[in-house]
PDB file of C-alpha atoms and ligand atoms in Angstrom:
ATOM      1  CA  MET R   1      74.614 120.541  93.527  1.00  0.00           C
ATOM      2  CA  PHE R   2      77.967 119.133  94.546  1.00  0.00           C
ATOM      3  CA  GLU R   3      77.191 117.894  98.038  1.00  0.00           C
ATOM      4  CA  ASN R   4      76.503 114.255  97.050  1.00  0.00           C
ATOM      5  CA  LEU R   5      79.305 113.903  94.499  1.00  0.00           C
ATOM      6  CA  PHE R   6      81.078 111.174  96.481  1.00  0.00           C
ATOM      7  CA  ARG R   7      78.003 109.354  97.817  1.00  0.00           C
ATOM      8  CA  LEU R   8      77.513 105.698  96.843  1.00  0.00           C
ATOM      9  CA  ASP R   9      73.972 105.143  98.107  1.00  0.00           C
ATOM     10  CA  ARG R  10      72.087 102.339  96.311  1.00  0.00           C
ATOM     11  CA  LYS R  11      75.328 101.122  94.679  1.00  0.00           C
ATOM     12  CA  VAL R  12      76.383  97.496  94.999  1.00  0.00           C
ATOM     13  CA  ALA R  13      80.155  97.102  95.262  1.00  0.00           C
ATOM     14  CA  ILE R  14      82.454  94.107  95.423  1.00  0.00           C
ATOM     15  CA  VAL R  15      86.001  94.158  96.767  1.00  0.00           C
ATOM     16  CA  THR R  16      88.233  91.123  96.181  1.00  0.00           C
ATOM     17  CA  GLY R  17      90.923  90.449  98.772  1.00  0.00           C
ATOM     18  CA  ALA R  18      88.657  92.206 101.284  1.00  0.00           C
ATOM     19  CA  GLY R  19      89.777  90.049 104.198  1.00  0.00           C
ATOM     20  CA  ASN R  20      92.880  92.056 105.053  1.00  0.00           C
ATOM     21  CA  GLY R  21      95.028  95.084 104.294  1.00  0.00           C
ATOM     22  CA  LEU R  22      94.000  97.472 101.532  1.00  0.00           C
ATOM     23  CA  GLY R  23      90.856  95.491 100.666  1.00  0.00           C
ATOM     24  CA  ARG R  24      89.539  95.852 104.202  1.00  0.00           C
ATOM     25  CA  ALA R  25      90.111  99.628 104.154  1.00  0.00           C
ATOM     26  CA  PHE R  26      88.426  99.899 100.717  1.00  0.00           C
ATOM     27  CA  SER R  27      85.396  97.911 101.924  1.00  0.00           C
ATOM     28  CA  LEU R  28      84.959 100.076 105.019  1.00  0.00           C
ATOM     29  CA  GLY R  29      85.427 103.259 102.977  1.00  0.00           C
ATOM     30  CA  LEU R  30      82.846 102.281 100.353  1.00  0.00           C
ATOM     31  CA  ALA R  31      80.362 101.212 103.042  1.00  0.00           C
ATOM     32  CA  ALA R  32      80.868 104.507 104.894  1.00  0.00           C
ATOM     33  CA  HIS R  33      79.840 106.324 101.705  1.00  0.00           C
ATOM     34  CA  GLY R  34      76.592 104.357 101.418  1.00  0.00           C
ATOM     35  CA  ALA R  35      77.453 101.378  99.186  1.00  0.00           C
ATOM     36  CA  THR R  36      76.333  97.818  99.881  1.00  0.00           C
ATOM     37  CA  VAL R  37      79.677  96.009  99.940  1.00  0.00           C
ATOM     38  CA  ILE R  38      80.383  92.379  99.105  1.00  0.00           C
ATOM     39  CA  CYS R  39      83.652  91.478 100.834  1.00  0.00           C
ATOM     40  CA  ALA R  40      85.175  88.601  98.848  1.00  0.00           C
ATOM     41  CA  ASP R  41      88.296  86.688  99.817  1.00  0.00           C
ATOM     42  CA  ARG R  42      89.740  83.179  99.822  1.00  0.00           C
ATOM     43  CA  ASN R  43      90.109  83.781 103.565  1.00  0.00           C
ATOM     44  CA  LEU R  44      86.408  83.809 104.490  1.00  0.00           C
ATOM     45  CA  GLU R  45      87.159  84.456 108.165  1.00  0.00           C
ATOM     46  CA  GLY R  46      88.989  87.674 107.251  1.00  0.00           C
ATOM     47  CA  ALA R  47      86.200  88.711 104.877  1.00  0.00           C
ATOM     48  CA  ASP R  48      83.618  88.045 107.620  1.00  0.00           C
ATOM     49  CA  GLU R  49      85.589  90.240 109.990  1.00  0.00           C
ATOM     50  CA  THR R  50      85.659  93.053 107.418  1.00  0.00           C
ATOM     51  CA  ALA R  51      81.904  92.781 106.856  1.00  0.00           C
ATOM     52  CA  SER R  52      81.318  92.849 110.658  1.00  0.00           C
ATOM     53  CA  LEU R  53      83.471  95.974 110.993  1.00  0.00           C
ATOM     54  CA  ALA R  54      81.461  97.667 108.235  1.00  0.00           C
ATOM     55  CA  LYS R  55      78.200  96.747 109.960  1.00  0.00           C
ATOM     56  CA  GLN R  56      79.486  98.061 113.308  1.00  0.00           C
ATOM     57  CA  SER R  57      79.749 101.464 111.599  1.00  0.00           C
ATOM     58  CA  ARG R  58      76.175 101.013 110.305  1.00  0.00           C
ATOM     59  CA  GLY R  59      77.310 100.041 106.822  1.00  0.00           C
ATOM     60  CA  VAL R  60      75.740  97.260 104.731  1.00  0.00           C
ATOM     61  CA  ALA R  61      78.119  94.423 103.902  1.00  0.00           C
ATOM     62  CA  GLU R  62      78.337  90.670 103.466  1.00  0.00           C
ATOM     63  CA  ALA R  63      81.225  88.252 103.086  1.00  0.00           C
ATOM     64  CA  LEU R  64      81.639  85.727 100.275  1.00  0.00           C
ATOM     65  CA  HIS R  65      84.302  83.130  99.608  1.00  0.00           C
ATOM     66  CA  VAL R  66      86.247  83.312  96.360  1.00  0.00           C
ATOM     67  CA  ASP R  67      89.564  82.112  95.030  1.00  0.00           C
ATOM     68  CA  VAL R  68      90.051  84.539  92.150  1.00  0.00           C
ATOM     69  CA  ALA R  69      92.490  82.175  90.408  1.00  0.00           C
ATOM     70  CA  ASP R  70      89.895  79.405  90.201  1.00  0.00           C
ATOM     71  CA  GLU R  71      87.300  79.769  87.445  1.00  0.00           C
ATOM     72  CA  SER R  72      84.659  77.627  89.133  1.00  0.00           C
ATOM     73  CA  SER R  73      85.056  79.480  92.431  1.00  0.00           C
ATOM     74  CA  VAL R  74      84.677  82.826  90.610  1.00  0.00           C
ATOM     75  CA  ASP R  75      81.587  81.511  88.787  1.00  0.00           C
ATOM     76  CA  THR R  76      80.021  80.292  92.036  1.00  0.00           C
ATOM     77  CA  MET R  77      80.552  83.713  93.610  1.00  0.00           C
ATOM     78  CA  TRP R  78      79.068  85.606  90.661  1.00  0.00           C
ATOM     79  CA  ASN R  79      76.095  83.254  90.452  1.00  0.00           C
ATOM     80  CA  LYS R  80      75.302  84.059  94.094  1.00  0.00           C
ATOM     81  CA  ILE R  81      75.682  87.806  93.480  1.00  0.00           C
ATOM     82  CA  ALA R  82      73.499  87.645  90.359  1.00  0.00           C
ATOM     83  CA  ALA R  83      70.786  85.777  92.275  1.00  0.00           C
ATOM     84  CA  GLU R  84      70.887  88.072  95.298  1.00  0.00           C
ATOM     85  CA  TYR R  85      71.429  91.525  93.756  1.00  0.00           C
ATOM     86  CA  GLY R  86      70.895  91.113  89.998  1.00  0.00           C
ATOM     87  CA  ARG R  87      73.604  93.686  89.270  1.00  0.00           C
ATOM     88  CA  ILE R  88      76.956  95.159  90.302  1.00  0.00           C
ATOM     89  CA  ASP R  89      77.950  98.837  90.138  1.00  0.00           C
ATOM     90  CA  ILE R  90      81.505  98.881  91.488  1.00  0.00           C
ATOM     91  CA  LEU R  91      84.283  96.285  91.298  1.00  0.00           C
ATOM     92  CA  ILE R  92      87.620  96.652  93.077  1.00  0.00           C
ATOM     93  CA  ASN R  93      90.092  94.068  91.769  1.00  0.00           C
ATOM     94  CA  ASN R  94      92.348  94.113  94.804  1.00  0.00           C
ATOM     95  CA  ALA R  95      93.193  90.462  95.606  1.00  0.00           C
ATOM     96  CA  GLY R  96      96.881  89.920  94.966  1.00  0.00           C
ATOM     97  CA  ILE R  97     100.001  88.366  96.367  1.00  0.00           C
ATOM     98  CA  ALA R  98     103.756  88.873  96.365  1.00  0.00           C
ATOM     99  CA  THR R  99     106.155  85.953  96.638  1.00  0.00           C
ATOM    100  CA  LYS R 100     109.652  85.785  98.039  1.00  0.00           C
ATOM    101  CA  THR R 101     112.065  87.811  95.967  1.00  0.00           C
ATOM    102  CA  ALA R 102     115.195  86.915  93.991  1.00  0.00           C
ATOM    103  CA  ARG R 103     117.016  88.247  90.971  1.00  0.00           C
ATOM    104  CA  THR R 104     115.525  87.064  87.701  1.00  0.00           C
ATOM    105  CA  HIS R 105     118.186  84.455  86.801  1.00  0.00           C
ATOM    106  CA  GLU R 106     117.480  82.750  90.141  1.00  0.00           C
ATOM    107  CA  PHE R 107     113.699  83.117  90.043  1.00  0.00           C
ATOM    108  CA  SER R 108     111.483  80.032  90.413  1.00  0.00           C
ATOM    109  CA  LEU R 109     108.887  79.076  87.803  1.00  0.00           C
ATOM    110  CA  GLU R 110     106.572  77.963  90.604  1.00  0.00           C
ATOM    111  CA  ASP R 111     106.531  81.456  92.146  1.00  0.00           C
ATOM    112  CA  TRP R 112     106.061  82.995  88.692  1.00  0.00           C
ATOM    113  CA  ASP R 113     103.051  80.775  87.884  1.00  0.00           C
ATOM    114  CA  GLN R 114     101.403  80.996  91.299  1.00  0.00           C
ATOM    115  CA  LEU R 115     101.503  84.785  91.325  1.00  0.00           C
ATOM    116  CA  MET R 116     100.349  85.200  87.723  1.00  0.00           C
ATOM    117  CA  ALA R 117      97.338  82.963  88.403  1.00  0.00           C
ATOM    118  CA  ILE R 118      96.140  85.307  91.152  1.00  0.00           C
ATOM    119  CA  ASN R 119      97.389  88.775  90.163  1.00  0.00           C
ATOM    120  CA  LEU R 120      96.579  88.602  86.451  1.00  0.00           C
ATOM    121  CA  ARG R 121      94.365  85.631  85.557  1.00  0.00           C
ATOM    122  CA  GLY R 122      92.279  86.409  88.661  1.00  0.00           C
ATOM    123  CA  VAL R 123      91.641  89.972  87.470  1.00  0.00           C
ATOM    124  CA  PHE R 124      90.490  88.648  84.090  1.00  0.00           C
ATOM    125  CA  LEU R 125      88.226  85.946  85.568  1.00  0.00           C
ATOM    126  CA  VAL R 126      86.532  88.304  88.029  1.00  0.00           C
ATOM    127  CA  THR R 127      86.156  91.206  85.580  1.00  0.00           C
ATOM    128  CA  ARG R 128      84.732  89.052  82.794  1.00  0.00           C
ATOM    129  CA  ARG R 129      81.766  88.048  84.909  1.00  0.00           C
ATOM    130  CA  ALA R 130      81.442  91.513  86.476  1.00  0.00           C
ATOM    131  CA  LEU R 131      81.088  93.155  83.048  1.00  0.00           C
ATOM    132  CA  ALA R 132      78.294  90.803  82.079  1.00  0.00           C
ATOM    133  CA  LEU R 133      76.408  91.932  85.203  1.00  0.00           C
ATOM    134  CA  MET R 134      77.340  95.642  84.840  1.00  0.00           C
ATOM    135  CA  LEU R 135      76.063  95.934  81.279  1.00  0.00           C
ATOM    136  CA  PRO R 136      74.314  97.968  79.915  1.00  0.00           C
ATOM    137  CA  GLY R 137      76.235 100.278  82.283  1.00  0.00           C
ATOM    138  CA  PRO R 138      77.208 102.513  83.931  1.00  0.00           C
ATOM    139  CA  GLY R 139      79.776 101.102  86.334  1.00  0.00           C
ATOM    140  CA  SER R 140      83.216 101.609  87.816  1.00  0.00           C
ATOM    141  CA  ILE R 141      86.043  99.077  87.905  1.00  0.00           C
ATOM    142  CA  ILE R 142      89.174  99.874  89.896  1.00  0.00           C
ATOM    143  CA  ASN R 143      92.204  97.649  89.443  1.00  0.00           C
ATOM    144  CA  ILE R 144      94.953  97.677  92.029  1.00  0.00           C
ATOM    145  CA  ALA R 145      98.284  97.747  90.199  1.00  0.00           C
ATOM    146  CA  SER R 146     101.520  98.970  91.810  1.00  0.00           C
ATOM    147  CA  ILE R 147     104.346 101.430  91.341  1.00  0.00           C
ATOM    148  CA  ALA R 148     106.330  98.261  90.573  1.00  0.00           C
ATOM    149  CA  ALA R 149     104.593  98.309  87.170  1.00  0.00           C
ATOM    150  CA  LEU R 150     105.857 101.789  86.353  1.00  0.00           C
ATOM    151  CA  ARG R 151     109.629 101.364  86.696  1.00  0.00           C
ATOM    152  CA  GLY R 152     112.244  98.998  88.055  1.00  0.00           C
ATOM    153  CA  TYR R 153     113.785  99.290  91.488  1.00  0.00           C
ATOM    154  CA  TRP R 154     117.129  97.846  92.571  1.00  0.00           C
ATOM    155  CA  PRO R 155     118.558  99.236  95.796  1.00  0.00           C
ATOM    156  CA  GLY R 156     121.346  96.610  95.650  1.00  0.00           C
ATOM    157  CA  PHE R 157     119.235  93.657  96.843  1.00  0.00           C
ATOM    158  CA  PRO R 158     115.937  92.017  95.809  1.00  0.00           C
ATOM    159  CA  SER R 159     113.063  94.043  97.288  1.00  0.00           C
ATOM    160  CA  LEU R 160     110.689  93.617  94.340  1.00  0.00           C
ATOM    161  CA  ALA R 161     110.445  90.612  92.039  1.00  0.00           C
ATOM    162  CA  VAL R 162     109.988  90.206  88.311  1.00  0.00           C
ATOM    163  CA  ASN R 163     106.777  88.181  88.636  1.00  0.00           C
ATOM    164  CA  TYR R 164     105.122  90.911  90.708  1.00  0.00           C
ATOM    165  CA  SER R 165     106.222  93.832  88.506  1.00  0.00           C
ATOM    166  CA  THR R 166     105.199  91.994  85.333  1.00  0.00           C
ATOM    167  CA  SER R 167     101.770  91.070  86.692  1.00  0.00           C
ATOM    168  CA  LYS R 168     101.044  94.650  87.726  1.00  0.00           C
ATOM    169  CA  ALA R 169     102.164  95.993  84.327  1.00  0.00           C
ATOM    170  CA  GLY R 170      99.687  93.473  82.881  1.00  0.00           C
ATOM    171  CA  VAL R 171      96.962  94.897  85.118  1.00  0.00           C
ATOM    172  CA  ILE R 172      97.624  98.335  83.614  1.00  0.00           C
ATOM    173  CA  GLY R 173      97.377  97.003  80.029  1.00  0.00           C
ATOM    174  CA  PHE R 174      94.185  95.183  80.984  1.00  0.00           C
ATOM    175  CA  THR R 175      92.777  98.395  82.471  1.00  0.00           C
ATOM    176  CA  ARG R 176      93.335 100.435  79.308  1.00  0.00           C
ATOM    177  CA  GLN R 177      91.952  97.796  76.953  1.00  0.00           C
ATOM    178  CA  VAL R 178      88.783  97.192  78.969  1.00  0.00           C
ATOM    179  CA  ALA R 179      88.327 100.961  79.435  1.00  0.00           C
ATOM    180  CA  ALA R 180      88.406 101.409  75.660  1.00  0.00           C
ATOM    181  CA  GLU R 181      85.973  98.548  75.042  1.00  0.00           C
ATOM    182  CA  TYR R 182      83.305  99.725  77.520  1.00  0.00           C
ATOM    183  CA  ALA R 183      83.631 103.537  77.498  1.00  0.00           C
ATOM    184  CA  LYS R 184      80.483 103.942  75.364  1.00  0.00           C
ATOM    185  CA  GLU R 185      78.474 102.109  78.027  1.00  0.00           C
ATOM    186  CA  LYS R 186      79.973 104.388  80.716  1.00  0.00           C
ATOM    187  CA  ILE R 187      81.660 101.485  82.434  1.00  0.00           C
ATOM    188  CA  ARG R 188      84.820 103.232  83.604  1.00  0.00           C
ATOM    189  CA  VAL R 189      87.979 101.274  84.277  1.00  0.00           C
ATOM    190  CA  ASN R 190      90.921 102.812  86.124  1.00  0.00           C
ATOM    191  CA  ALA R 191      93.994 101.559  87.929  1.00  0.00           C
ATOM    192  CA  ILE R 192      95.633 102.704  91.126  1.00  0.00           C
ATOM    193  CA  ALA R 193      99.381 102.188  91.461  1.00  0.00           C
ATOM    194  CA  PRO R 194     100.043 102.238  95.201  1.00  0.00           C
ATOM    195  CA  GLY R 195     103.522 102.817  96.512  1.00  0.00           C
ATOM    196  CA  TRP R 196     104.763 101.263  99.753  1.00  0.00           C
ATOM    197  CA  HIS R 197     101.817 100.995 102.138  1.00  0.00           C
ATOM    198  CA  GLY R 198     102.545  99.374 105.474  1.00  0.00           C
ATOM    199  CA  GLY R 199     100.377  97.367 107.844  1.00  0.00           C
ATOM    200  CA  THR R 200      99.361  94.673 105.358  1.00  0.00           C
ATOM    201  CA  ALA R 201     100.484  91.062 104.924  1.00  0.00           C
ATOM    202  CA  LEU R 202     101.787  91.579 101.380  1.00  0.00           C
ATOM    203  CA  GLY R 203     105.523  91.365 102.110  1.00  0.00           C
ATOM    204  CA  ALA R 204     105.186  88.395 104.500  1.00  0.00           C
ATOM    205  CA  ALA R 205     106.809  85.840 102.144  1.00  0.00           C
ATOM    206  CA  ARG R 206     109.770  88.146 101.508  1.00  0.00           C
ATOM    207  CA  ARG R 207     110.133  89.007 105.191  1.00  0.00           C
ATOM    208  CA  ALA R 208     110.089  85.308 106.135  1.00  0.00           C
ATOM    209  CA  SER R 209     112.923  84.525 103.723  1.00  0.00           C
ATOM    210  CA  VAL R 210     115.401  87.237 104.794  1.00  0.00           C
ATOM    211  CA  THR R 211     117.306  88.220 107.952  1.00  0.00           C
ATOM    212  CA  PRO R 212     116.304  91.074 110.336  1.00  0.00           C
ATOM    213  CA  ASP R 213     119.313  93.056 109.041  1.00  0.00           C
ATOM    214  CA  GLU R 214     118.052  92.682 105.481  1.00  0.00           C
ATOM    215  CA  ILE R 215     114.561  93.828 106.542  1.00  0.00           C
ATOM    216  CA  ALA R 216     116.120  96.891 108.209  1.00  0.00           C
ATOM    217  CA  ALA R 217     118.133  97.640 105.039  1.00  0.00           C
ATOM    218  CA  PHE R 218     114.962  97.349 102.966  1.00  0.00           C
ATOM    219  CA  GLU R 219     113.008  99.727 105.236  1.00  0.00           C
ATOM    220  CA  GLU R 220     115.862 102.212 105.197  1.00  0.00           C
ATOM    221  CA  ALA R 221     116.207 102.053 101.389  1.00  0.00           C
ATOM    222  CA  ILE R 222     112.531 102.671 100.651  1.00  0.00           C
ATOM    223  CA  HIS R 223     112.170 105.464 103.188  1.00  0.00           C
ATOM    224  CA  ARG R 224     115.213 107.196 101.691  1.00  0.00           C
ATOM    225  CA  ARG R 225     113.655 106.931  98.217  1.00  0.00           C
ATOM    226  CA  ILE R 226     110.102 108.195  99.089  1.00  0.00           C
ATOM    227  CA  PRO R 227     110.040 111.999  98.614  1.00  0.00           C
ATOM    228  CA  MET R 228     107.443 112.474 101.372  1.00  0.00           C
ATOM    229  CA  GLY R 229     109.667 110.386 103.648  1.00  0.00           C
ATOM    230  CA  TYR R 230     107.156 107.874 104.983  1.00  0.00           C
ATOM    231  CA  ARG R 231     105.062 104.883 103.959  1.00  0.00           C
ATOM    232  CA  GLY R 232     101.341 105.222 103.285  1.00  0.00           C
ATOM    233  CA  THR R 233      98.705 103.303 105.230  1.00  0.00           C
ATOM    234  CA  PRO R 234      95.741 101.403 103.758  1.00  0.00           C
ATOM    235  CA  ASP R 235      93.394 104.142 105.032  1.00  0.00           C
ATOM    236  CA  ASP R 236      95.323 106.760 103.035  1.00  0.00           C
ATOM    237  CA  LEU R 237      94.078 105.130  99.814  1.00  0.00           C
ATOM    238  CA  VAL R 238      90.372 105.267 100.672  1.00  0.00           C
ATOM    239  CA  GLY R 239      89.801 108.807  99.352  1.00  0.00           C
ATOM    240  CA  LEU R 240      91.121 107.878  95.910  1.00  0.00           C
ATOM    241  CA  VAL R 241      89.053 104.676  95.789  1.00  0.00           C
ATOM    242  CA  VAL R 242      85.857 106.514  96.748  1.00  0.00           C
ATOM    243  CA  TYR R 243      86.630 109.192  94.133  1.00  0.00           C
ATOM    244  CA  LEU R 244      87.098 106.600  91.360  1.00  0.00           C
ATOM    245  CA  ALA R 245      84.050 104.606  92.468  1.00  0.00           C
ATOM    246  CA  SER R 246      81.759 107.639  92.613  1.00  0.00           C
ATOM    247  CA  ASP R 247      80.222 110.096  90.153  1.00  0.00           C
ATOM    248  CA  ALA R 248      82.923 112.578  91.172  1.00  0.00           C
ATOM    249  CA  SER R 249      85.122 110.852  88.556  1.00  0.00           C
ATOM    250  CA  HIS R 250      82.396 110.278  85.922  1.00  0.00           C
ATOM    251  CA  TYR R 251      84.606 111.522  83.028  1.00  0.00           C
ATOM    252  CA  VAL R 252      87.735 109.623  84.091  1.00  0.00           C
ATOM    253  CA  THR R 253      88.513 106.282  82.477  1.00  0.00           C
ATOM    254  CA  GLY R 254      91.559 104.295  81.356  1.00  0.00           C
ATOM    255  CA  GLN R 255      93.837 106.086  83.816  1.00  0.00           C
ATOM    256  CA  VAL R 256      96.608 104.909  86.120  1.00  0.00           C
ATOM    257  CA  ILE R 257      96.987 106.999  89.262  1.00  0.00           C
ATOM    258  CA  ALA R 258     100.053 106.564  91.435  1.00  0.00           C
ATOM    259  CA  HIS R 259      99.492 106.912  95.178  1.00  0.00           C
ATOM    260  CA  ASP R 260     103.031 106.901  96.432  1.00  0.00           C
ATOM    261  CA  GLY R 261     104.215 109.942  98.367  1.00  0.00           C
ATOM    262  CA  GLY R 262     105.961 111.171  95.211  1.00  0.00           C
ATOM    263  CA  TRP R 263     107.948 107.973  94.462  1.00  0.00           C
ATOM    264  CA  ASP R 264     107.116 108.031  90.752  1.00  0.00           C
ATOM    265  CA  ALA R 265     107.691 111.764  90.370  1.00  0.00           C
ATOM    266  CA  ILE R 266     111.428 111.724  90.890  1.00  0.00           C
ATOM    267  CA  VAL R 267     114.614 110.174  89.574  1.00  0.00           C
ATOM    268  CA  ALA R 268     116.141 108.430  92.579  1.00  0.00           C
TER     269      ALA R 268
HETATM  270  N1  NAD L 301     100.536  97.110 100.483  1.00  0.00           N
HETATM  271  C1  NAD L 301     101.107  97.796  99.525  1.00  0.00           C
HETATM  272  O1  NAD L 301     101.975  98.639  99.764  1.00  0.00           O
HETATM  273  C2  NAD L 301     100.729  97.566  98.086  1.00  0.00           C
HETATM  274  C3  NAD L 301     101.393  98.310  97.120  1.00  0.00           C
HETATM  275  C4  NAD L 301     101.052  98.132  95.783  1.00  0.00           C
HETATM  276  C5  NAD L 301     100.061  97.249  95.436  1.00  0.00           C
HETATM  277  N2  NAD L 301      99.436  96.518  96.403  1.00  0.00           N
HETATM  278  C6  NAD L 301      98.395  95.588  95.976  1.00  0.00           C
HETATM  279  O2  NAD L 301      97.260  95.767  96.794  1.00  0.00           O
HETATM  280  C7  NAD L 301      96.524  94.540  96.861  1.00  0.00           C
HETATM  281  C8  NAD L 301      96.243  94.212  98.319  1.00  0.00           C
HETATM  282  O3  NAD L 301      97.469  93.970  98.974  1.00  0.00           O
HETATM  283  P1  NAD L 301      97.655  94.093 100.556  1.00  0.00           P
HETATM  284  O4  NAD L 301      98.910  94.838 100.767  1.00  0.00           O
HETATM  285  O5  NAD L 301      96.416  94.534 101.202  1.00  0.00           O
HETATM  286  O6  NAD L 301      97.979  92.548 100.887  1.00  0.00           O
HETATM  287  P2  NAD L 301      97.352  91.542 101.967  1.00  0.00           P
HETATM  288  O7  NAD L 301      98.127  90.282 101.796  1.00  0.00           O
HETATM  289  O8  NAD L 301      97.316  92.175 103.313  1.00  0.00           O
HETATM  290  O9  NAD L 301      95.860  91.317 101.475  1.00  0.00           O
HETATM  291  C9  NAD L 301      95.575  90.588 100.302  1.00  0.00           C
HETATM  292  C10 NAD L 301      94.242  89.889 100.465  1.00  0.00           C
HETATM  293  O10 NAD L 301      93.999  89.194  99.235  1.00  0.00           O
HETATM  294  C11 NAD L 301      93.525  87.895  99.552  1.00  0.00           C
HETATM  295  N3  NAD L 301      93.847  86.963  98.465  1.00  0.00           N
HETATM  296  C12 NAD L 301      95.075  86.521  98.084  1.00  0.00           C
HETATM  297  N4  NAD L 301      94.966  85.628  97.093  1.00  0.00           N
HETATM  298  C13 NAD L 301      93.634  85.500  96.836  1.00  0.00           C
HETATM  299  C14 NAD L 301      92.876  84.714  95.934  1.00  0.00           C
HETATM  300  N5  NAD L 301      93.464  83.832  95.102  1.00  0.00           N
HETATM  301  N6  NAD L 301      91.533  84.849  95.922  1.00  0.00           N
HETATM  302  C15 NAD L 301      90.925  85.706  96.782  1.00  0.00           C
HETATM  303  N7  NAD L 301      91.582  86.455  97.685  1.00  0.00           N
HETATM  304  C16 NAD L 301      92.921  86.352  97.709  1.00  0.00           C
HETATM  305  C17 NAD L 301      94.244  87.517 100.843  1.00  0.00           C
HETATM  306  O11 NAD L 301      93.584  86.474 101.525  1.00  0.00           O
HETATM  307  C18 NAD L 301      94.244  88.844 101.583  1.00  0.00           C
HETATM  308  O12 NAD L 301      93.094  89.007 102.384  1.00  0.00           O
HETATM  309  C19 NAD L 301      97.368  93.501  96.121  1.00  0.00           C
HETATM  310  O13 NAD L 301      96.908  93.367  94.796  1.00  0.00           O
HETATM  311  C20 NAD L 301      98.744  94.118  96.121  1.00  0.00           C
HETATM  312  O14 NAD L 301      99.550  93.645  95.085  1.00  0.00           O
HETATM  313  C21 NAD L 301      99.752  96.667  97.717  1.00  0.00           C
END
């Protein structure tokens, strides 16, 4: 009775930001559990590589170009998906960026606007079209927020930025509202708030704008603060994504689940 609880056979899934980092791990994890996975990214080469890796493990995947911040690009992608598959069962809103960091009184409007267009407007644009294709339901939408949405963090220097934290808090509000609107149709909407997961390109802009000593201070500060004492990896998140995508979580909606080695459980 319970042996197929996590299987995703005959499900069509889309992962945005699938060309690198967490999105690549999510795509491979969903494919390994039987889903057909559309790997969408503005970096088509990266998305192609993810789809090839999924196929090498006998998964079913294809790559599509999308810039989630651009309405016409999102529409083009969804038109292709509608024509090819006619439906979508699982959406992972994962595409996101971080900019260089600074305290708020020194923060640039350009970095604020650029990030909001991808991290927040992008989630709205992609989800709006996904819902139209998911109805009459069921379906599962998983939004990638961050522990940065849950509380502030100031180890004495800028390691997080106000644009990023604000966008991810917005993703959580978006998650709860959409969950409420579509619960009757069994379209479930949940958010994951990852802590510090290494091996991705997310911090590249920050790393490029600070000295090696500052990077070392940052690494030391976060490791000291994580109760489990180490960073997660993208692969560590796959179990939670498969759980939320599958029938194993069929009565779970509107939730935010931190995946953070205990970061959010303690007072630093
Ligand atoms: N790595 C972490 O520790 C961590 C922690 C919390 C939240 N997150 C979130 O996880 C998500 C993935 O981050 P990551 O660490 O894998 O970063 P990453 O930079 O390695 O990967 C992000 C991917 O998103 C794509 N992307 C960026 N802008 C896009 C756009 N406009 N349209 C389409 N694709 C776009 C990039 O090309 C890239 O392939 C982000 O939303 C990030 O905020 C990551």
